[in-house]
mmCIF file of C-alpha atoms in Angstrom:
data_model
loop_
_atom_site.group_PDB
_atom_site.id
_atom_site.type_symbol
_atom_site.label_atom_id
_atom_site.label_comp_id
_atom_site.label_asym_id
_atom_site.label_seq_id
_atom_site.Cartn_x
_atom_site.Cartn_y
_atom_site.Cartn_z
ATOM 1 C CA MET N 23 0.000 0.000 0.000
ATOM 2 C CA THR N 24 1.228 3.505 -0.829
ATOM 3 C CA LYS N 25 1.951 5.393 2.374
ATOM 4 C CA LEU N 26 -0.640 7.970 3.425
ATOM 5 C CA SER N 27 0.065 11.130 5.377
ATOM 6 C CA PHE N 28 -2.248 14.001 6.246
ATOM 7 C CA LEU N 29 -1.959 17.761 5.699
ATOM 8 C CA ASP N 30 -3.837 20.011 8.125
ATOM 9 C CA LEU N 31 -4.187 23.765 7.608
ATOM 10 C CA VAL N 32 -6.006 23.929 10.972
ATOM 11 C CA PRO N 33 -9.094 25.621 9.472
ATOM 12 C CA VAL N 34 -11.148 28.150 11.441
ATOM 13 C CA THR N 35 -14.881 28.147 10.695
ATOM 14 C CA ASP N 36 -17.165 31.168 10.550
ATOM 15 C CA THR N 37 -18.648 30.314 13.972
ATOM 16 C CA GLY N 38 -15.532 28.715 15.488
ATOM 17 C CA THR N 39 -12.543 29.969 17.448
ATOM 18 C CA ILE N 40 -8.819 29.453 17.056
ATOM 19 C CA SER N 41 -8.811 27.551 20.356
ATOM 20 C CA GLN N 42 -11.404 25.141 18.999
ATOM 21 C CA SER N 43 -9.475 24.727 15.739
ATOM 22 C CA LEU N 44 -6.323 23.815 17.658
ATOM 23 C CA ALA N 45 -8.262 21.370 19.826
ATOM 24 C CA ASN N 46 -9.688 19.833 16.647
ATOM 25 C CA ALA N 47 -6.177 19.502 15.198
ATOM 26 C CA ALA N 48 -4.992 17.551 18.235
ATOM 27 C CA ASP N 49 -8.041 15.296 18.077
ATOM 28 C CA LEU N 50 -7.594 14.769 14.340
ATOM 29 C CA ALA N 51 -3.911 13.911 14.820
ATOM 30 C CA ARG N 52 -4.782 11.263 17.421
ATOM 31 C CA HIS N 53 -7.375 9.899 15.021
ATOM 32 C CA ALA N 54 -4.916 9.819 12.102
ATOM 33 C CA GLU N 55 -2.361 8.042 14.261
ATOM 34 C CA ALA N 56 -4.886 5.365 15.272
ATOM 35 C CA LEU N 57 -5.906 4.884 11.635
ATOM 36 C CA GLY N 58 -2.326 4.281 10.510
ATOM 37 C CA TYR N 59 -1.359 7.527 8.795
ATOM 38 C CA GLY N 60 2.413 7.805 8.802
ATOM 39 C CA ARG N 61 2.826 11.556 9.031
ATOM 40 C CA TYR N 62 0.880 14.624 10.142
ATOM 41 C CA TRP N 63 1.858 17.791 8.283
ATOM 42 C CA VAL N 64 1.080 21.406 9.263
ATOM 43 C CA ALA N 65 1.587 24.345 6.883
ATOM 44 C CA GLU N 66 2.716 27.915 7.537
ATOM 45 C CA HIS N 67 0.256 30.591 6.377
ATOM 46 C CA HIS N 68 -0.039 34.168 7.598
ATOM 47 C CA GLY N 69 -2.668 36.869 7.776
ATOM 48 C CA MET N 70 -5.563 34.521 6.975
ATOM 49 C CA THR N 71 -8.496 34.461 9.379
ATOM 50 C CA GLY N 72 -9.472 30.965 8.232
ATOM 51 C CA ILE N 73 -6.124 29.287 8.996
ATOM 52 C CA ALA N 74 -4.680 28.854 12.514
ATOM 53 C CA SER N 75 -1.273 27.310 11.722
ATOM 54 C CA ALA N 76 0.850 30.473 11.362
ATOM 55 C CA ALA N 77 3.061 29.617 14.369
ATOM 56 C CA THR N 78 3.821 26.247 12.828
ATOM 57 C CA SER N 79 6.416 24.967 15.304
ATOM 58 C CA VAL N 80 4.124 25.842 18.232
ATOM 59 C CA VAL N 81 1.225 23.974 16.600
ATOM 60 C CA LEU N 82 3.497 20.971 16.028
ATOM 61 C CA ALA N 83 4.408 20.932 19.726
ATOM 62 C CA HIS N 84 0.689 20.871 20.500
ATOM 63 C CA ILE N 85 0.185 17.977 18.047
ATOM 64 C CA GLY N 86 3.195 16.125 19.418
ATOM 65 C CA HIS N 87 1.866 16.187 22.979
ATOM 66 C CA ALA N 88 -1.485 14.847 21.761
ATOM 67 C CA THR N 89 0.058 11.843 19.976
ATOM 68 C CA ASP N 90 2.530 9.031 20.655
ATOM 69 C CA SER N 91 4.147 7.724 17.496
ATOM 70 C CA ILE N 92 3.015 9.445 14.286
ATOM 71 C CA ARG N 93 5.680 11.569 12.604
ATOM 72 C CA ILE N 94 4.890 15.281 12.699
ATOM 73 C CA GLY N 95 6.300 17.972 10.492
ATOM 74 C CA SER N 96 5.963 21.151 8.503
ATOM 75 C CA ALA N 97 4.616 21.223 4.974
ATOM 76 C CA GLY N 98 5.998 23.600 5.129
ATOM 77 C CA ILE N 99 8.049 26.238 6.833
ATOM 78 C CA MET N 100 8.395 29.165 4.417
ATOM 79 C CA LEU N 101 12.123 29.638 4.911
ATOM 80 C CA PRO N 102 12.459 33.120 3.339
ATOM 81 C CA ASN N 103 10.376 34.391 6.283
ATOM 82 C CA HIS N 104 12.911 33.203 8.864
ATOM 83 C CA ALA N 105 16.577 33.148 9.776
ATOM 84 C CA PRO N 106 17.819 29.550 9.322
ATOM 85 C CA MET N 107 19.239 29.513 12.871
ATOM 86 C CA VAL N 108 15.816 30.305 14.350
ATOM 87 C CA ILE N 109 14.248 27.375 12.510
ATOM 88 C CA ALA N 110 17.130 25.117 13.582
ATOM 89 C CA GLU N 111 16.477 26.071 17.222
ATOM 90 C CA GLN N 112 12.706 25.659 16.948
ATOM 91 C CA PHE N 113 12.857 22.254 15.280
ATOM 92 C CA GLY N 114 15.789 21.184 17.429
ATOM 93 C CA THR N 115 13.503 21.858 20.397
ATOM 94 C CA LEU N 116 10.743 19.796 18.786
ATOM 95 C CA GLU N 117 13.205 16.956 18.185
ATOM 96 C CA ALA N 118 14.201 17.072 21.872
ATOM 97 C CA LEU N 119 10.536 16.893 22.880
ATOM 98 C CA PHE N 120 9.556 14.182 20.374
ATOM 99 C CA PRO N 121 12.730 12.268 19.410
ATOM 100 C CA GLY N 122 12.730 10.621 16.000
ATOM 101 C CA ARG N 123 9.313 11.993 15.028
ATOM 102 C CA ILE N 124 10.123 15.360 13.423
ATOM 103 C CA ASP N 125 10.230 16.244 9.710
ATOM 104 C CA LEU N 126 11.138 19.695 8.420
ATOM 105 C CA GLY N 127 9.560 20.519 5.074
ATOM 106 C CA LEU N 128 10.746 23.780 3.501
ATOM 107 C CA GLY N 129 9.142 26.043 0.917
ATOM 108 C CA ARG N 130 10.176 29.305 -0.704
ATOM 109 C CA ALA N 131 6.777 30.974 -1.090
ATOM 110 C CA PRO N 132 5.932 33.712 1.439
ATOM 111 C CA GLY N 133 2.764 31.976 2.661
ATOM 112 C CA SER N 134 1.190 35.402 2.449
ATOM 113 C CA ASP N 135 1.312 38.590 0.388
ATOM 114 C CA GLN N 136 4.128 41.130 0.254
ATOM 115 C CA ARG N 137 2.660 43.272 3.046
ATOM 116 C CA VAL N 138 2.645 40.324 5.416
ATOM 117 C CA ALA N 139 6.102 39.270 4.232
ATOM 118 C CA ARG N 140 7.412 42.726 5.100
ATOM 119 C CA ALA N 141 5.777 42.606 8.537
ATOM 120 C CA LEU N 142 7.334 39.188 9.204
ATOM 121 C CA ARG N 143 10.820 39.986 7.972
ATOM 122 C CA ARG N 144 10.992 43.763 8.652
ATOM 123 C CA THR N 145 12.937 43.981 5.389
ATOM 124 C CA LEU N 146 12.596 42.179 2.065
ATOM 125 C CA ALA N 147 16.380 41.937 1.679
ATOM 126 C CA SER N 148 15.908 38.226 2.331
ATOM 127 C CA ASP N 149 13.817 36.682 -0.429
ATOM 128 C CA GLU N 150 13.098 33.473 -2.292
ATOM 129 C CA ARG N 151 16.220 33.874 -4.468
ATOM 130 C CA GLN N 152 18.280 33.069 -1.378
ATOM 131 C CA PHE N 153 16.280 29.925 -0.697
ATOM 132 C CA PRO N 154 18.925 27.356 -1.792
ATOM 133 C CA GLN N 155 21.587 29.069 0.315
ATOM 134 C CA ASP N 156 19.212 29.284 3.291
ATOM 135 C CA VAL N 157 18.492 25.544 3.010
ATOM 136 C CA LEU N 158 22.218 24.770 3.057
ATOM 137 C CA GLU N 159 22.734 27.069 6.056
ATOM 138 C CA LEU N 160 19.878 25.421 7.947
ATOM 139 C CA GLN N 161 21.283 21.996 7.093
ATOM 140 C CA ALA N 162 24.669 23.097 8.480
ATOM 141 C CA PHE N 163 23.085 24.336 11.732
ATOM 142 C CA LEU N 164 21.287 21.013 12.215
ATOM 143 C CA ALA N 165 24.528 19.142 11.584
ATOM 144 C CA GLY N 166 26.450 21.323 14.051
ATOM 145 C CA ASP N 167 28.952 22.464 11.401
ATOM 146 C CA VAL N 168 31.822 24.171 13.266
ATOM 147 C CA GLN N 169 32.577 26.339 10.216
ATOM 148 C CA LEU N 170 29.488 28.378 11.026
ATOM 149 C CA GLY N 171 31.257 29.710 14.103
ATOM 150 C CA ILE N 172 28.053 29.503 16.126
ATOM 151 C CA THR N 173 25.976 26.618 17.449
ATOM 152 C CA ALA N 174 22.194 26.272 17.315
ATOM 153 C CA VAL N 175 21.103 25.002 20.753
ATOM 154 C CA PRO N 176 18.852 23.035 20.580
ATOM 155 C CA GLY N 177 19.366 21.910 16.991
ATOM 156 C CA ALA N 178 23.024 21.075 16.424
ATOM 157 C CA GLY N 179 23.622 17.381 15.846
ATOM 158 C CA THR N 180 19.954 16.500 15.370
ATOM 159 C CA TYR N 181 20.162 15.935 11.591
ATOM 160 C CA ILE N 182 16.379 16.386 11.364
ATOM 161 C CA PRO N 183 15.187 15.087 7.968
ATOM 162 C CA LEU N 184 14.688 17.959 5.531
ATOM 163 C CA TRP N 185 12.140 17.953 2.719
ATOM 164 C CA ILE N 186 11.819 20.361 -0.185
ATOM 165 C CA LEU N 187 8.241 21.344 -0.995
ATOM 166 C CA GLY N 188 7.078 23.005 -4.170
ATOM 167 C CA SER N 189 4.532 23.608 -6.880
ATOM 168 C CA SER N 190 7.010 24.203 -9.726
ATOM 169 C CA THR N 191 10.096 22.593 -11.208
ATOM 170 C CA PHE N 192 12.426 24.801 -9.131
ATOM 171 C CA GLY N 193 11.877 22.813 -5.935
ATOM 172 C CA ALA N 194 12.226 19.537 -7.832
ATOM 173 C CA GLN N 195 15.630 20.582 -9.166
ATOM 174 C CA LEU N 196 16.807 21.736 -5.732
ATOM 175 C CA ALA N 197 15.607 18.566 -3.969
ATOM 176 C CA ALA N 198 17.327 16.430 -6.607
ATOM 177 C CA MET N 199 20.588 18.391 -6.358
ATOM 178 C CA LEU N 200 20.681 18.167 -2.547
ATOM 179 C CA GLY N 201 19.486 14.556 -2.400
ATOM 180 C CA LEU N 202 16.410 15.369 -0.301
ATOM 181 C CA PRO N 203 12.836 14.020 -0.376
ATOM 182 C CA TYR N 204 10.424 16.108 -2.428
ATOM 183 C CA ALA N 205 6.720 16.865 -1.930
ATOM 184 C CA PHE N 206 4.532 18.508 -4.576
ATOM 185 C CA ALA N 207 1.554 20.753 -3.723
ATOM 186 C CA SER N 208 -0.778 19.220 -6.304
ATOM 187 C CA HIS N 209 -3.807 19.703 -4.050
ATOM 188 C CA PHE N 210 -4.016 23.342 -5.190
ATOM 189 C CA ALA N 211 -1.331 23.825 -7.898
ATOM 190 C CA PRO N 212 -1.347 20.736 -10.146
ATOM 191 C CA ASP N 213 0.034 22.189 -13.380
ATOM 192 C CA ALA N 214 3.704 21.163 -13.099
ATOM 193 C CA LEU N 215 3.140 17.914 -11.194
ATOM 194 C CA ASP N 216 4.263 15.417 -13.836
ATOM 195 C CA GLU N 217 7.184 17.495 -15.094
ATOM 196 C CA ALA N 218 8.449 18.207 -11.573
ATOM 197 C CA LEU N 219 8.381 14.547 -10.541
ATOM 198 C CA ASP N 220 10.177 13.548 -13.730
ATOM 199 C CA ILE N 221 12.905 16.162 -13.192
ATOM 200 C CA TYR N 222 13.317 15.163 -9.553
ATOM 201 C CA ARG N 223 13.782 11.486 -10.352
ATOM 202 C CA ARG N 224 16.082 12.010 -13.350
ATOM 203 C CA GLN N 225 18.345 14.544 -11.660
ATOM 204 C CA PHE N 226 18.443 13.048 -8.156
ATOM 205 C CA LYS N 227 21.882 12.753 -6.527
ATOM 206 C CA PRO N 228 22.254 10.521 -3.452
ATOM 207 C CA SER N 229 23.080 12.237 -0.180
ATOM 208 C CA ALA N 230 23.862 11.351 3.417
ATOM 209 C CA GLN N 231 20.135 11.674 4.153
ATOM 210 C CA LEU N 232 18.707 9.813 1.174
ATOM 211 C CA ALA N 233 20.132 7.145 -1.152
ATOM 212 C CA GLU N 234 17.267 7.098 -3.671
ATOM 213 C CA PRO N 235 14.538 9.551 -4.736
ATOM 214 C CA TYR N 236 11.548 9.743 -2.412
ATOM 215 C CA ALA N 237 8.568 11.694 -3.732
ATOM 216 C CA ALA N 238 5.218 12.642 -2.226
ATOM 217 C CA ALA N 239 2.290 14.534 -3.702
ATOM 218 C CA ALA N 240 -0.842 16.023 -2.176
ATOM 219 C CA PHE N 241 -4.341 14.852 -3.088
ATOM 220 C CA ASN N 242 -7.694 16.241 -1.922
ATOM 221 C CA VAL N 243 -10.094 13.718 -0.397
ATOM 222 C CA PHE N 244 -13.716 14.434 0.503
ATOM 223 C CA ALA N 245 -15.247 11.151 1.572
ATOM 224 C CA ALA N 246 -18.635 10.264 3.071
ATOM 225 C CA ASP N 247 -21.100 7.395 3.160
ATOM 226 C CA THR N 248 -22.867 8.737 0.069
ATOM 227 C CA ARG N 249 -21.593 10.645 -2.942
ATOM 228 C CA GLU N 250 -24.174 13.366 -2.391
ATOM 229 C CA GLU N 251 -22.980 13.978 1.168
ATOM 230 C CA ALA N 252 -19.344 14.040 0.059
ATOM 231 C CA GLU N 253 -20.106 16.598 -2.640
ATOM 232 C CA LEU N 254 -21.871 18.755 -0.061
ATOM 233 C CA LEU N 255 -18.922 18.526 2.360
ATOM 234 C CA ALA N 256 -16.486 19.461 -0.429
ATOM 235 C CA SER N 257 -18.343 22.712 -1.067
ATOM 236 C CA SER N 258 -16.770 24.429 1.950
ATOM 237 C CA GLN N 259 -13.287 23.950 0.487
ATOM 238 C CA GLN N 260 -14.566 25.005 -2.924
ATOM 239 C CA GLN N 261 -15.882 28.230 -1.428
ATOM 240 C CA ALA N 262 -12.516 28.802 0.251
ATOM 241 C CA PHE N 263 -10.613 28.400 -3.027
ATOM 242 C CA VAL N 264 -12.929 30.759 -4.886
ATOM 243 C CA ALA N 265 -12.662 33.311 -2.077
ATOM 244 C CA LEU N 266 -8.867 33.082 -2.145
ATOM 245 C CA ARG N 267 -8.640 33.341 -5.934
ATOM 246 C CA THR N 268 -10.891 36.416 -5.934
ATOM 247 C CA GLY N 269 -8.866 38.151 -3.217
ATOM 248 C CA ASN N 270 -11.469 37.586 -0.510
ATOM 249 C CA PRO N 271 -10.075 34.946 1.869
ATOM 250 C CA GLY N 272 -11.903 34.453 5.144
ATOM 251 C CA LYS N 273 -13.088 31.858 7.620
ATOM 252 C CA MET N 274 -14.360 28.506 6.373
ATOM 253 C CA GLN N 275 -18.015 28.659 5.423
ATOM 254 C CA PRO N 276 -20.717 26.006 5.966
ATOM 255 C CA PRO N 277 -21.408 23.536 3.145
ATOM 256 C CA LEU N 278 -23.694 24.922 0.489
ATOM 257 C CA ALA N 279 -25.811 22.561 -1.616
ATOM 258 C CA GLY N 280 -25.415 23.194 -5.334
ATOM 259 C CA TYR N 281 -22.569 25.677 -4.768
ATOM 260 C CA LYS N 282 -20.423 24.609 -7.704
ATOM 261 C CA ASP N 283 -23.372 24.557 -10.115
ATOM 262 C CA SER N 284 -24.277 28.074 -9.000
ATOM 263 C CA LEU N 285 -20.950 29.482 -10.214
ATOM 264 C CA PRO N 286 -20.489 31.067 -13.643
ATOM 265 C CA PRO N 287 -18.790 28.788 -16.202
ATOM 266 C CA ASN N 288 -15.387 30.482 -15.919
ATOM 267 C CA ALA N 289 -15.356 30.091 -12.119
ATOM 268 C CA ARG N 290 -16.381 26.430 -12.398
ATOM 269 C CA ALA N 291 -13.564 25.868 -14.888
ATOM 270 C CA ILE N 292 -11.029 27.453 -12.527
ATOM 271 C CA LEU N 293 -12.277 25.307 -9.653
ATOM 272 C CA ASP N 294 -12.138 22.121 -11.750
ATOM 273 C CA HIS N 295 -8.597 22.937 -12.801
ATOM 274 C CA VAL N 296 -7.267 23.868 -9.358
ATOM 275 C CA LEU N 297 -8.877 20.832 -7.701
ATOM 276 C CA GLN N 298 -8.169 18.289 -10.435
ATOM 277 C CA CYS N 299 -6.093 16.178 -8.024
ATOM 278 C CA SER N 300 -9.105 15.268 -5.911
ATOM 279 C CA ALA N 301 -11.547 12.483 -5.153
ATOM 280 C CA VAL N 302 -15.072 13.141 -3.891
ATOM 281 C CA GLY N 303 -17.503 10.396 -2.905
ATOM 282 C CA THR N 304 -17.738 7.069 -1.107
ATOM 283 C CA ALA N 305 -14.833 4.834 -0.080
ATOM 284 C CA ASP N 306 -15.045 3.149 -3.492
ATOM 285 C CA ASP N 307 -14.823 6.515 -5.265
ATOM 286 C CA ILE N 308 -11.814 7.478 -3.138
ATOM 287 C CA ALA N 309 -10.135 4.147 -3.861
ATOM 288 C CA ALA N 310 -10.539 4.735 -7.600
ATOM 289 C CA GLY N 311 -9.168 8.266 -7.262
ATOM 290 C CA LEU N 312 -6.167 7.196 -5.200
ATOM 291 C CA LYS N 313 -5.415 4.325 -7.577
ATOM 292 C CA ALA N 314 -5.467 6.627 -10.612
ATOM 293 C CA PHE N 315 -3.326 9.253 -8.855
ATOM 294 C CA GLN N 316 -0.793 6.627 -7.795
ATOM 295 C CA ALA N 317 -0.682 5.181 -11.310
ATOM 296 C CA ARG N 318 -0.135 8.654 -12.761
ATOM 297 C CA THR N 319 2.558 9.817 -10.339
ATOM 298 C CA GLY N 320 4.214 6.706 -8.911
ATOM 299 C CA VAL N 321 4.802 8.629 -5.682
ATOM 300 C CA ASP N 322 6.086 6.906 -2.568
ATOM 301 C CA GLU N 323 3.608 8.779 -0.365
ATOM 302 C CA ILE N 324 0.249 10.474 -0.907
ATOM 303 C CA ILE N 325 -0.454 13.485 1.290
ATOM 304 C CA VAL N 326 -4.195 13.589 1.928
ATOM 305 C CA ALA N 327 -5.619 17.114 2.166
ATOM 306 C CA SER N 328 -9.169 17.431 3.432
ATOM 307 C CA SER N 329 -10.464 20.678 4.909
ATOM 308 C CA MET N 330 -14.078 20.362 6.018
ATOM 309 C CA TYR N 331 -16.453 22.515 8.010
ATOM 310 C CA ASP N 332 -17.687 19.750 10.295
ATOM 311 C CA HIS N 333 -15.014 18.140 12.475
ATOM 312 C CA THR N 334 -16.823 14.810 12.895
ATOM 313 C CA ALA N 335 -17.379 14.522 9.148
ATOM 314 C CA ARG N 336 -13.699 15.273 8.583
ATOM 315 C CA LYS N 337 -12.651 12.474 10.930
ATOM 316 C CA HIS N 338 -14.957 10.078 9.110
ATOM 317 C CA SER N 339 -13.517 11.186 5.759
ATOM 318 C CA LEU N 340 -10.024 10.444 7.052
ATOM 319 C CA ALA N 341 -11.133 6.944 8.083
ATOM 320 C CA LEU N 342 -12.751 6.272 4.702
ATOM 321 C CA ALA N 343 -9.598 7.443 2.906
ATOM 322 C CA MET N 344 -7.486 4.954 4.836
ATOM 323 C CA GLN N 345 -10.082 2.226 4.215
ATOM 324 C CA ALA N 346 -9.902 3.048 0.510
ATOM 325 C CA ALA N 347 -6.108 2.900 0.470
ATOM 326 C CA LYS N 348 -6.047 -0.450 2.228
ATOM 327 C CA SER N 349 -8.507 -1.874 -0.318
ATOM 328 C CA LEU N 350 -6.199 -1.259 -3.259
#
């Protein structure tokens, strides 16, 4: 069976609170662990009222204390927003708290707009063009490289596994060059998926961390006992994508029957394109979707993404996704 992991943006609903969203994340992580998911990912986003995972390392500590064995990690930390030493210290602390369970996925997008990026960094002198150098510096801090002249404590000597995340061929080339695992954000940016995976595998160079290419890709799953219910549950995420694409992001809205059909043709086409790496329906529908996605990509790990308004329905969707994967 292809390995399954889970990506949580820690959504905040229109009637919910951040405290409740964080409590839901801990509960969902325990549930994913019991179901057999291998990894629980949390992503860094800023300035969005509908996402509560901005302080990613803090959220991961919360998840770690709620679970026992599942690997936990960032998918990802947007490294241009941070000094590499700070991230080495934060994740070195996580490694000390939860030994052998931490993964550090790195991206070069701001996870925000330029105004938020400026507020985070104080200056835009550090940007995505420095990303490869920042990755190497972070790697050196985690290795305790004496040539740095300074030691990250905690952090030095932990050799926390690094991942490169991306939605273009740039990340694939960097991951291949550094010999790191690679994860593609196909759950919202599917265009370069096939090309990026091909480049990563062809150009991969073995490293101390990884002898052979290891690729993951994200896939949206909205599962329920009936196809009609699953389609209804998926409408909250559809609303969120439309709101984001039209410059109106906000808290997650309740499911809306017939939402997609109510959109103008151009908006429906955008939604179909953005969410093409998705499966909506019963366990059988999800199994068919996962099988086709695996056949297309050949990835070693599928990262299930599933933001839903109702927490109980989301837990059930997670269970059906695992049931579907085990049936293949």
